[in-house]
């Protein structure tokens, strides 16, 4: 069986803000072409990890490698290998949706910017709104446009930091489908999310960040093994990822 080189490798990653130590030695590996979900409570350090991996923030210790490049020693090569969509849509409200996409395509020196823009508008169900100013878009439409912009140039590694925040259920499903298509085509997806059902639906592997370290990591099936076997009453029900998360984090909070 063919094995892929890990797309992301982190060892002993540390980061503090003044006296607050947010990351206390994070270790994780993300396989190429997979969807990796990082879970954690608000303030756990998920966005800090993403910002370090995207070269937007320097760590205090440890190492991080993205697409074969060290984030500290080769930041320019890392930036050429990635795309990042944060928690807030980074779109220009004065321009139309199509103009936003064309602008990014030109900045990234992609061939046929107009064709790329039209294809992404279609994929994200924004064709009818493509000619309208983004100021008229709903929050969900802005989020979908923001994610579409992040895919221009086909980066091998895509960071999605809580990408479906504020989306309605139908729009979330559309984004999920695009994420799955990307991974199916070989793109590595590093996903942080506050929606546990999102990780349960999409992720090949899941890690839980708690109190500055990764406390568990594995497939959903492996995480389920950490809880007692399902009780058989009328129907055997497997625990949800939400139940696993709360059980594990709750244990860690015990003195």
GROMACS .gro file of C-alpha atoms in nm:
model
  255
    1UNK     CA    1   0.000   0.000   0.000
    2UNK     CA    2   0.136   0.343  -0.099
    3UNK     CA    3   0.214   0.576   0.189
    4UNK     CA    4   0.221   0.952   0.150
    5UNK     CA    5   0.468   1.188   0.306
    6UNK     CA    6   0.302   1.376   0.593
    7UNK     CA    7   0.180   1.715   0.478
    8UNK     CA    8   0.219   1.867   0.826
    9UNK     CA    9   0.449   1.765   1.111
   10UNK     CA   10   0.456   1.942   1.447
   11UNK     CA   11   0.684   1.849   1.736
   12UNK     CA   12   0.700   2.014   2.078
   13UNK     CA   13   0.529   2.334   1.962
   14UNK     CA   14   0.514   2.601   2.233
   15UNK     CA   15   0.365   2.948   2.247
   16UNK     CA   16   0.300   3.192   2.530
   17UNK     CA   17   0.134   3.532   2.545
   18UNK     CA   18   0.310   3.714   2.829
   19UNK     CA   19   0.247   3.489   3.133
   20UNK     CA   20  -0.018   3.274   2.963
   21UNK     CA   21   0.122   2.955   2.810
   22UNK     CA   22  -0.122   2.862   2.534
   23UNK     CA   23   0.072   2.575   2.370
   24UNK     CA   24   0.273   2.352   2.601
   25UNK     CA   25   0.438   2.111   2.359
   26UNK     CA   26   0.200   2.015   2.078
   27UNK     CA   27   0.281   1.709   1.867
   28UNK     CA   28   0.079   1.601   1.563
   29UNK     CA   29   0.110   1.467   1.211
   30UNK     CA   30  -0.128   1.521   0.921
   31UNK     CA   31  -0.122   1.282   0.626
   32UNK     CA   32  -0.117   1.425   0.276
   33UNK     CA   33  -0.453   1.432   0.101
   34UNK     CA   34  -0.649   1.387   0.424
   35UNK     CA   35  -0.895   1.595   0.624
   36UNK     CA   36  -0.762   1.657   0.974
   37UNK     CA   37  -0.987   1.816   1.234
   38UNK     CA   38  -0.849   1.995   1.539
   39UNK     CA   39  -1.104   2.031   1.819
   40UNK     CA   40  -1.085   2.230   2.139
   41UNK     CA   41  -1.277   2.468   2.357
   42UNK     CA   42  -1.265   2.842   2.292
   43UNK     CA   43  -0.920   2.967   2.392
   44UNK     CA   44  -0.761   2.624   2.368
   45UNK     CA   45  -0.508   2.744   2.111
   46UNK     CA   46  -0.649   2.611   1.783
   47UNK     CA   47  -0.614   2.941   1.597
   48UNK     CA   48  -0.268   2.992   1.746
   49UNK     CA   49  -0.154   2.664   1.589
   50UNK     CA   50  -0.304   2.762   1.253
   51UNK     CA   51  -0.136   3.104   1.263
   52UNK     CA   52   0.202   2.944   1.340
   53UNK     CA   53   0.163   2.691   1.058
   54UNK     CA   54   0.062   2.972   0.820
   55UNK     CA   55   0.376   3.174   0.918
   56UNK     CA   56   0.164   3.455   1.066
   57UNK     CA   57   0.297   3.395   1.417
   58UNK     CA   58   0.630   3.271   1.552
   59UNK     CA   59   0.639   2.989   1.803
   60UNK     CA   60   0.847   3.002   2.120
   61UNK     CA   61   0.977   2.649   2.078
   62UNK     CA   62   0.941   2.325   1.887
   63UNK     CA   63   0.930   2.265   1.512
   64UNK     CA   64   0.665   2.275   1.242
   65UNK     CA   65   0.693   2.156   0.882
   66UNK     CA   66   0.430   2.220   0.614
   67UNK     CA   67   0.451   2.059   0.269
   68UNK     CA   68   0.814   1.972   0.341
   69UNK     CA   69   0.916   2.326   0.442
   70UNK     CA   70   1.011   2.444   0.790
   71UNK     CA   71   0.780   2.730   0.888
   72UNK     CA   72   1.059   2.919   1.068
   73UNK     CA   73   1.342   2.865   0.819
   74UNK     CA   74   1.144   2.865   0.490
   75UNK     CA   75   0.835   3.082   0.545
   76UNK     CA   76   0.811   3.200   0.182
   77UNK     CA   77   0.799   2.842   0.055
   78UNK     CA   78   0.534   2.758   0.314
   79UNK     CA   79   0.320   3.053   0.207
   80UNK     CA   80   0.340   2.941  -0.156
   81UNK     CA   81   0.213   2.597  -0.050
   82UNK     CA   82  -0.091   2.698   0.155
   83UNK     CA   83  -0.413   2.886   0.168
   84UNK     CA   84  -0.583   3.012   0.484
   85UNK     CA   85  -0.945   3.096   0.549
   86UNK     CA   86  -0.998   3.248   0.891
   87UNK     CA   87  -1.306   3.288   1.106
   88UNK     CA   88  -1.410   3.611   0.934
   89UNK     CA   89  -1.463   3.648   0.561
   90UNK     CA   90  -1.174   3.843   0.403
   91UNK     CA   91  -1.361   3.984   0.105
   92UNK     CA   92  -1.375   4.329  -0.052
   93UNK     CA   93  -1.731   4.459  -0.011
   94UNK     CA   94  -1.693   4.726  -0.281
   95UNK     CA   95  -1.618   4.469  -0.552
   96UNK     CA   96  -1.856   4.207  -0.688
   97UNK     CA   97  -1.807   3.842  -0.602
   98UNK     CA   98  -1.665   3.777  -0.949
   99UNK     CA   99  -1.430   4.076  -0.924
  100UNK     CA  100  -1.299   3.949  -0.589
  101UNK     CA  101  -1.215   3.614  -0.743
  102UNK     CA  102  -1.054   3.766  -1.052
  103UNK     CA  103  -0.843   3.999  -0.837
  104UNK     CA  104  -0.705   3.709  -0.630
  105UNK     CA  105  -0.645   3.500  -0.942
  106UNK     CA  106  -0.440   3.783  -1.094
  107UNK     CA  107  -0.245   3.834  -0.771
  108UNK     CA  108  -0.160   3.464  -0.770
  109UNK     CA  109  -0.073   3.477  -1.141
  110UNK     CA  110  -0.322   3.209  -1.232
  111UNK     CA  111  -0.402   3.159  -1.600
  112UNK     CA  112  -0.749   3.259  -1.727
  113UNK     CA  113  -0.862   3.450  -1.417
  114UNK     CA  114  -1.212   3.505  -1.553
  115UNK     CA  115  -1.261   3.136  -1.623
  116UNK     CA  116  -1.133   3.043  -1.278
  117UNK     CA  117  -1.373   3.293  -1.121
  118UNK     CA  118  -1.673   3.161  -1.313
  119UNK     CA  119  -1.590   2.801  -1.221
  120UNK     CA  120  -1.564   2.883  -0.850
  121UNK     CA  121  -1.888   3.084  -0.857
  122UNK     CA  122  -2.059   2.778  -1.003
  123UNK     CA  123  -1.905   2.535  -0.754
  124UNK     CA  124  -2.017   2.746  -0.459
  125UNK     CA  125  -2.365   2.826  -0.594
  126UNK     CA  126  -2.285   3.197  -0.635
  127UNK     CA  127  -2.324   3.235  -1.012
  128UNK     CA  128  -2.645   3.439  -0.990
  129UNK     CA  129  -2.486   3.671  -0.733
  130UNK     CA  130  -2.148   3.694  -0.904
  131UNK     CA  131  -2.213   4.035  -1.056
  132UNK     CA  132  -2.345   4.192  -0.736
  133UNK     CA  133  -2.137   4.390  -0.489
  134UNK     CA  134  -2.034   4.178  -0.193
  135UNK     CA  135  -2.184   4.441   0.039
  136UNK     CA  136  -2.524   4.300  -0.062
  137UNK     CA  137  -2.430   3.938   0.024
  138UNK     CA  138  -2.559   3.753   0.327
  139UNK     CA  139  -2.309   3.628   0.584
  140UNK     CA  140  -2.330   3.278   0.441
  141UNK     CA  141  -2.265   3.399   0.088
  142UNK     CA  142  -1.960   3.595   0.203
  143UNK     CA  143  -1.824   3.286   0.377
  144UNK     CA  144  -1.868   3.072   0.066
  145UNK     CA  145  -1.697   3.339  -0.147
  146UNK     CA  146  -1.412   3.362   0.103
  147UNK     CA  147  -1.354   2.986   0.087
  148UNK     CA  148  -1.374   2.994  -0.293
  149UNK     CA  149  -1.106   3.267  -0.300
  150UNK     CA  150  -0.880   3.052  -0.083
  151UNK     CA  151  -0.883   2.772  -0.341
  152UNK     CA  152  -0.745   2.979  -0.628
  153UNK     CA  153  -0.412   2.838  -0.744
  154UNK     CA  154  -0.484   2.487  -0.611
  155UNK     CA  155  -0.266   2.507  -0.296
  156UNK     CA  156  -0.163   2.159  -0.170
  157UNK     CA  157  -0.248   2.248   0.193
  158UNK     CA  158  -0.560   2.443   0.294
  159UNK     CA  159  -0.623   2.571   0.646
  160UNK     CA  160  -0.989   2.625   0.730
  161UNK     CA  161  -1.027   2.793   1.068
  162UNK     CA  162  -1.394   2.746   1.167
  163UNK     CA  163  -1.504   2.775   0.801
  164UNK     CA  164  -1.880   2.727   0.843
  165UNK     CA  165  -1.939   2.966   1.133
  166UNK     CA  166  -2.260   3.157   1.064
  167UNK     CA  167  -2.376   2.939   0.774
  168UNK     CA  168  -2.725   2.795   0.751
  169UNK     CA  169  -2.757   2.413   0.730
  170UNK     CA  170  -2.789   2.408   0.350
  171UNK     CA  171  -2.483   2.628   0.300
  172UNK     CA  172  -2.284   2.417   0.548
  173UNK     CA  173  -2.362   2.107   0.345
  174UNK     CA  174  -2.243   2.279   0.027
  175UNK     CA  175  -1.914   2.372   0.194
  176UNK     CA  176  -1.876   2.018   0.331
  177UNK     CA  177  -1.915   1.876  -0.020
  178UNK     CA  178  -1.646   2.106  -0.155
  179UNK     CA  179  -1.409   2.015   0.129
  180UNK     CA  180  -1.461   1.645   0.055
  181UNK     CA  181  -1.399   1.701  -0.317
  182UNK     CA  182  -1.077   1.887  -0.240
  183UNK     CA  183  -0.945   1.606  -0.023
  184UNK     CA  184  -1.052   1.351  -0.283
  185UNK     CA  185  -0.833   1.535  -0.535
  186UNK     CA  186  -0.529   1.517  -0.307
  187UNK     CA  187  -0.551   1.848  -0.120
  188UNK     CA  188  -0.470   1.833   0.251
  189UNK     CA  189  -0.732   2.002   0.468
  190UNK     CA  190  -0.648   2.122   0.821
  191UNK     CA  191  -0.980   2.208   0.980
  192UNK     CA  192  -1.062   2.371   1.310
  193UNK     CA  193  -1.428   2.378   1.401
  194UNK     CA  194  -1.665   2.445   1.686
  195UNK     CA  195  -1.917   2.206   1.530
  196UNK     CA  196  -1.840   1.853   1.644
  197UNK     CA  197  -2.078   1.704   1.389
  198UNK     CA  198  -1.867   1.875   1.121
  199UNK     CA  199  -1.554   1.690   1.234
  200UNK     CA  200  -1.754   1.370   1.270
  201UNK     CA  201  -1.881   1.401   0.913
  202UNK     CA  202  -1.563   1.516   0.737
  203UNK     CA  203  -1.244   1.421   0.920
  204UNK     CA  204  -1.019   1.124   0.848
  205UNK     CA  205  -0.842   1.191   1.177
  206UNK     CA  206  -0.933   1.404   1.478
  207UNK     CA  207  -0.724   1.554   1.755
  208UNK     CA  208  -0.844   1.723   2.073
  209UNK     CA  209  -0.640   2.017   2.203
  210UNK     CA  210  -0.687   2.078   2.575
  211UNK     CA  211  -0.486   2.286   2.821
  212UNK     CA  212  -0.205   2.338   2.573
  213UNK     CA  213  -0.145   1.981   2.454
  214UNK     CA  214  -0.301   1.719   2.228
  215UNK     CA  215  -0.470   1.481   2.470
  216UNK     CA  216  -0.606   1.233   2.213
  217UNK     CA  217  -0.567   1.181   1.840
  218UNK     CA  218  -0.703   0.920   1.604
  219UNK     CA  219  -0.986   0.818   1.376
  220UNK     CA  220  -1.343   0.849   1.497
  221UNK     CA  221  -1.354   0.473   1.545
  222UNK     CA  222  -1.038   0.486   1.758
  223UNK     CA  223  -1.178   0.768   1.970
  224UNK     CA  224  -1.496   0.572   2.027
  225UNK     CA  225  -1.288   0.294   2.179
  226UNK     CA  226  -1.191   0.533   2.460
  227UNK     CA  227  -1.544   0.523   2.600
  228UNK     CA  228  -1.720   0.224   2.756
  229UNK     CA  229  -1.896  -0.005   2.508
  230UNK     CA  230  -2.235   0.112   2.391
  231UNK     CA  231  -2.519  -0.005   2.611
  232UNK     CA  232  -2.763  -0.240   2.443
  233UNK     CA  233  -3.123  -0.163   2.520
  234UNK     CA  234  -3.350  -0.180   2.218
  235UNK     CA  235  -3.083  -0.051   1.977
  236UNK     CA  236  -2.706  -0.030   2.016
  237UNK     CA  237  -2.605   0.332   1.963
  238UNK     CA  238  -2.248   0.441   1.900
  239UNK     CA  239  -2.136   0.749   2.098
  240UNK     CA  240  -2.128   1.075   1.905
  241UNK     CA  241  -1.811   1.279   1.874
  242UNK     CA  242  -1.972   1.538   2.103
  243UNK     CA  243  -2.012   1.275   2.378
  244UNK     CA  244  -1.650   1.161   2.329
  245UNK     CA  245  -1.521   1.520   2.343
  246UNK     CA  246  -1.712   1.609   2.658
  247UNK     CA  247  -1.618   1.286   2.831
  248UNK     CA  248  -1.246   1.329   2.755
  249UNK     CA  249  -1.223   1.700   2.833
  250UNK     CA  250  -1.431   1.648   3.144
  251UNK     CA  251  -1.189   1.383   3.266
  252UNK     CA  252  -0.896   1.616   3.205
  253UNK     CA  253  -1.060   1.888   3.414
  254UNK     CA  254  -1.085   1.659   3.714
  255UNK     CA  255  -0.824   1.739   3.985
   0.00000   0.00000   0.00000
